Short mmCIF file of C-alpha atoms and ligand atoms in Angstrom, two decimals:
data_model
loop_
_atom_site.label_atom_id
_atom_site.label_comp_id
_atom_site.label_asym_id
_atom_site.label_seq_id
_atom_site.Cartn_x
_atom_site.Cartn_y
_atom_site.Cartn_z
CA UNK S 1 0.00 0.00 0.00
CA UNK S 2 1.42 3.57 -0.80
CA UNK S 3 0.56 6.40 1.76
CA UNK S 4 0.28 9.98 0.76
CA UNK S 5 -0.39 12.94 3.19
CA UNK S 6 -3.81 14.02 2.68
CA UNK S 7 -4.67 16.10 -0.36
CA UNK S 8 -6.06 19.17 1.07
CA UNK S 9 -2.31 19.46 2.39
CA UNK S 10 -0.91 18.42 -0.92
CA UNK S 11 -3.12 20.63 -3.21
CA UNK S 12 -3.26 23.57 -0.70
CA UNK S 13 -1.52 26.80 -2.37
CA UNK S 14 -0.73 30.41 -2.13
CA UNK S 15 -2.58 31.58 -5.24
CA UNK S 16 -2.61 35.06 -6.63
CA UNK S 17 -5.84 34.80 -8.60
CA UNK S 18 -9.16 34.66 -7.14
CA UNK S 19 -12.58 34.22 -9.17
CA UNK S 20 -15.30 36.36 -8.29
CA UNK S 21 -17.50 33.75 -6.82
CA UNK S 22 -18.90 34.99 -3.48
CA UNK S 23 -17.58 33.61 -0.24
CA UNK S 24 -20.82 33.07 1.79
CA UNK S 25 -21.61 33.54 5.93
CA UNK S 26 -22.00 29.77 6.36
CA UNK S 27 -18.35 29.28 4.60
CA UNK S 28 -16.81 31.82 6.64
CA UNK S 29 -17.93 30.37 9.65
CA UNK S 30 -16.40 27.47 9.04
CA UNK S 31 -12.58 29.04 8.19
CA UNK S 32 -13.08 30.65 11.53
CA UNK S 33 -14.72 27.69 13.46
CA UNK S 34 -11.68 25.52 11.76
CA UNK S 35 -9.11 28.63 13.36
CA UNK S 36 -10.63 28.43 17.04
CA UNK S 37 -10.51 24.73 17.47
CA UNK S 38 -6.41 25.19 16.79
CA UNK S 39 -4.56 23.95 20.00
CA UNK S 40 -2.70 27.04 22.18
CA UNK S 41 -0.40 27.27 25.24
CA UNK S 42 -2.49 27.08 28.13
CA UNK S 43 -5.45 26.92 25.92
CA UNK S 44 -5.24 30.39 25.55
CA UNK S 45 -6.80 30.78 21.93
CA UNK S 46 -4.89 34.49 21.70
CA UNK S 47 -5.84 34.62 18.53
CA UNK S 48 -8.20 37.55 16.82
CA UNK S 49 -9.09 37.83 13.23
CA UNK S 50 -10.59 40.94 11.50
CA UNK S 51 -11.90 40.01 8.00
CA UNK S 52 -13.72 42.10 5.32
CA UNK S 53 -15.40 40.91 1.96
CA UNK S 54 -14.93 43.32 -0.86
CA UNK S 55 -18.45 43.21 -1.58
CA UNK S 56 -20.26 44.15 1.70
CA UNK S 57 -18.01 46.18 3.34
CA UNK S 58 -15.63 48.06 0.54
CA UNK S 59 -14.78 50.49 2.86
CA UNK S 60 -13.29 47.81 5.31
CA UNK S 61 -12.11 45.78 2.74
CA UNK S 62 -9.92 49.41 1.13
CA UNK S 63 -8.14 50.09 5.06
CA UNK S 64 -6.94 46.21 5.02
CA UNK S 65 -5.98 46.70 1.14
CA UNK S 66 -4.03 49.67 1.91
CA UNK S 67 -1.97 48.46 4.77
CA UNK S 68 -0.62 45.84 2.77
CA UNK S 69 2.90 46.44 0.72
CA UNK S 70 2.69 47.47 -2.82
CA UNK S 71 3.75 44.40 -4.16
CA UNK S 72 1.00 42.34 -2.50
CA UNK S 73 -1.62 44.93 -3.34
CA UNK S 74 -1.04 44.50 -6.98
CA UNK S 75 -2.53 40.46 -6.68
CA UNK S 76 -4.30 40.32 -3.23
CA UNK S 77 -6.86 43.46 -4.43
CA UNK S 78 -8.70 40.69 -6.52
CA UNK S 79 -9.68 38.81 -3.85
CA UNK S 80 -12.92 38.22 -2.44
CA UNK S 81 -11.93 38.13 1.34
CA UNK S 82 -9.12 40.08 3.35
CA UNK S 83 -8.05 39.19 7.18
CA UNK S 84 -5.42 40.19 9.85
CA UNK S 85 -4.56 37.99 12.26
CA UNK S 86 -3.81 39.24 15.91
CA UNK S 87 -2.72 37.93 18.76
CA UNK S 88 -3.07 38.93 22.43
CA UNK S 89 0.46 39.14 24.05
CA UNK S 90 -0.18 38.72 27.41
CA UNK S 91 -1.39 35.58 28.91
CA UNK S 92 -5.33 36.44 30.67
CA UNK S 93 -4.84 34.42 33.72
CA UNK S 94 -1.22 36.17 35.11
CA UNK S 95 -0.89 39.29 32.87
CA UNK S 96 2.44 37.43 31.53
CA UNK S 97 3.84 38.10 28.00
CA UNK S 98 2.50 34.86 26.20
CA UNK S 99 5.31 33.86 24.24
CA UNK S 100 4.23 31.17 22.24
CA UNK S 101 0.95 33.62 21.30
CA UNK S 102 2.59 34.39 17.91
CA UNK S 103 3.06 30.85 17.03
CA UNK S 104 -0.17 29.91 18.40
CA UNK S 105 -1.63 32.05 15.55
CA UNK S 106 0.80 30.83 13.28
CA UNK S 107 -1.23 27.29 14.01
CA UNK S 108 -4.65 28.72 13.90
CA UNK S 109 -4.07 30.05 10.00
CA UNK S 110 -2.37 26.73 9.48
CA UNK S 111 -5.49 24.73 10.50
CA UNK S 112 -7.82 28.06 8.88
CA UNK S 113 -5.55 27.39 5.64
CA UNK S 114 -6.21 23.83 5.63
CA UNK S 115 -9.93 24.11 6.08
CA UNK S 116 -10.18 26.36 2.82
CA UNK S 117 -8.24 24.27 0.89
CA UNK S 118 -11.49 21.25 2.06
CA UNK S 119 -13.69 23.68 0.98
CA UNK S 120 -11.94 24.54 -2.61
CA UNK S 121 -10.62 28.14 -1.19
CA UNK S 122 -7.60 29.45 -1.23
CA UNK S 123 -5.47 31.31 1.49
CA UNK S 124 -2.44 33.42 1.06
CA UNK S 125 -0.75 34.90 4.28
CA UNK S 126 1.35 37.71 3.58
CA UNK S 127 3.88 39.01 6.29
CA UNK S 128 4.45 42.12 3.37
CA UNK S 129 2.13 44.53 5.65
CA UNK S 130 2.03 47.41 8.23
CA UNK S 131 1.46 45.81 11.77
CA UNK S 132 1.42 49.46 13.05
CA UNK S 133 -1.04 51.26 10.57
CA UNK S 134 -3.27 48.08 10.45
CA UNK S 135 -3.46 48.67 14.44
CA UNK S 136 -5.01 52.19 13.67
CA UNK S 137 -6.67 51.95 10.97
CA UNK S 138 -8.74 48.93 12.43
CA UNK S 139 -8.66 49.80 16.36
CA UNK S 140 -6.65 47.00 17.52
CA UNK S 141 -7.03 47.70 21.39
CA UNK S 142 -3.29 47.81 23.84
CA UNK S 143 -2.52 44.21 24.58
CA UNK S 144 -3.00 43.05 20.83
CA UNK S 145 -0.57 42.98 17.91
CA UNK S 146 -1.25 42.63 14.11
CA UNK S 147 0.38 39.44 13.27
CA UNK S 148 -0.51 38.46 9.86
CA UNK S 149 -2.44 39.58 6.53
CA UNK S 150 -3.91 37.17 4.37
CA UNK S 151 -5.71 37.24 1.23
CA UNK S 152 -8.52 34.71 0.07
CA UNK S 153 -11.21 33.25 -2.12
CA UNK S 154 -11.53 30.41 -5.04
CA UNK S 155 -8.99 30.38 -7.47
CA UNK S 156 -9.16 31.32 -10.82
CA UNK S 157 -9.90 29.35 -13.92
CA UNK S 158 -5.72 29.30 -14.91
CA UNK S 159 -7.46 28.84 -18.53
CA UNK S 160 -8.90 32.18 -18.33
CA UNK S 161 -5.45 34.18 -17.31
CA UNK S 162 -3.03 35.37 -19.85
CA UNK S 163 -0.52 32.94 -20.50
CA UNK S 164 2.73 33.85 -19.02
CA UNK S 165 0.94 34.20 -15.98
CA UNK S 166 -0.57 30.81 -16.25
CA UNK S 167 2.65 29.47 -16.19
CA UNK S 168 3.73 31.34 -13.45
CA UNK S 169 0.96 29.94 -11.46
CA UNK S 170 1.53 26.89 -12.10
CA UNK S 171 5.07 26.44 -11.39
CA UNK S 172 5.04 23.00 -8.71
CA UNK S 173 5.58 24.03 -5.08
CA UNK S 174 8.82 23.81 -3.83
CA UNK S 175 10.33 22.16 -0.53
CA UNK S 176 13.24 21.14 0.86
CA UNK S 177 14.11 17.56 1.73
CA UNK S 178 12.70 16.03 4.50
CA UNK S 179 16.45 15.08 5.42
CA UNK S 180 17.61 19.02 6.15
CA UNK S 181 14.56 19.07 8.56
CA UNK S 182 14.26 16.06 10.45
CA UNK S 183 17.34 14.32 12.48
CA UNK S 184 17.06 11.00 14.15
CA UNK S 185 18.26 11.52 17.56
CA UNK S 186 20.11 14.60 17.75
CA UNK S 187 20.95 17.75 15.46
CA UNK S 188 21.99 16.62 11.77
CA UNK S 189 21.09 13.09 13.19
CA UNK S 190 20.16 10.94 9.59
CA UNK S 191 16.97 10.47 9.73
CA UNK S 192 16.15 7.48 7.56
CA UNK S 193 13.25 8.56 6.05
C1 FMN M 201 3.86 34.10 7.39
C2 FMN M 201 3.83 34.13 5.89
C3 FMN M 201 4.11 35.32 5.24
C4 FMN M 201 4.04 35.40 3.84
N1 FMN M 201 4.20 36.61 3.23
C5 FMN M 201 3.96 36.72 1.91
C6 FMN M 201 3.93 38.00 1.28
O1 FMN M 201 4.07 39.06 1.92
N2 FMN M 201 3.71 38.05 -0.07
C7 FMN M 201 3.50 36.93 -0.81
O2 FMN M 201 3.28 37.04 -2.01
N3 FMN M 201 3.50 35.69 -0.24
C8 FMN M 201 3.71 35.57 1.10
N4 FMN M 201 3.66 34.33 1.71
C9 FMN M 201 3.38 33.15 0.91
C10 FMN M 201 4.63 32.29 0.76
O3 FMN M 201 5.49 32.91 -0.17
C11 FMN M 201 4.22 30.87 0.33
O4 FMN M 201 3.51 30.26 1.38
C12 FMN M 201 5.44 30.02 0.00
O5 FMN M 201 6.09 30.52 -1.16
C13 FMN M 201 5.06 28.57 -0.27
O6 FMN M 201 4.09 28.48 -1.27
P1 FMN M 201 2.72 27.71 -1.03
O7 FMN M 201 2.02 28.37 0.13
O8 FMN M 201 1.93 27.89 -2.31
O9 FMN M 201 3.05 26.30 -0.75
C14 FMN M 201 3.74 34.23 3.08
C15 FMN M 201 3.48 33.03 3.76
C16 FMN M 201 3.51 32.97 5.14
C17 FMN M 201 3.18 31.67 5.84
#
């Protein structure tokens, strides 16, 4: 029997072309139900998303848009959905900085990423934003920090895009062995996989 990591891991992508089709309530609630069921230190949870659809709220969707860098603007302004992810930084029961809280929300987008991909979205985080102008332009109270943008909606029909971009798009993800990443034992430990 051959194994193979599930497809929704496989398959899942950054993509830089959204269609238009309309990312519903019901679908939304389940990128964000997928997000709060992530694990966190000391169950936490410190994370905080603020999303806007370009539809219903252009306004919204415009101060996310412009607190992102140039370069992502150019792609992520054609897609249906926009978020930041925040964290909290303190933990609630001792007022202590938290600091796993970053990586905790690094996990909830993971698991939120993973979830879209099941439901034929597509999520693309994008560290290439202003932590300090999204935290005023969307009221991100003391004791939070803007962690994260990310872009999403369905991808486009490639067949419908111009051609070089097509084949931009559809250059094969890239990763590095599994045997620079994982030691048996001990650091740079082969490990036999
Ligand atoms: C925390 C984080 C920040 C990222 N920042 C950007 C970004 O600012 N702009 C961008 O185009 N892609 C960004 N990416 C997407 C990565 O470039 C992408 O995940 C990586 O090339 C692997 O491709 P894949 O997600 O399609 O497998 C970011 C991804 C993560 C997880």
């Amino acid at each position: 029997m051959s194994l193979e990591i599930h497809s929704s891991i496989q398959n899942r992508k950054s993509v830089r072309f959204f269609s238009e089709k309309t990312i519903t309530k019901e679908i939304l609630t389940l990128l964000f139900e997928a997000a709060r069921w992530s694990p966190s230190c000391f169950n936490e949870q410190p994370w905080r998303f603020i999303y806007t659809l370009q539809k219903e709220n252009p306004d919204g969707y415009g101060k996310i848009l412009d607190c992102l860098a140039t370069a992502n603007q150019s792609w992520a302004s054609n897609a249906p959905l926009l978020l930041i992810a925040c964290t909290k930084t303190n933990f609630t029961y001792n007022n202590r900085p938290n600091t796993h809280s970053v990586y905790d929300v690094g996990q909830s987008m993971a698991i939120l990423s993973i979830q879209a991909e099941v439901l034929g979205l597509s999520v693309h985080q994008m560290a290439g934003f202003d932590p300090k102008q999204a935290e005023e332009l969307l009221s991100i109270p003391d004791g939070f920090r803007a962690i994260t943008a990310a872009a999403a909606g369905y991808p486009a029909n490639l067949n419908d895009l111009p051609s070089k971009i097509q084949a931009k798009e559809s250059e094969p993800r890239k990763r590095h062995p599994l045997q620079d990443c994982v030691f048996e034992g001990k650091w740079g430990g082969n490990s036999g996989l």
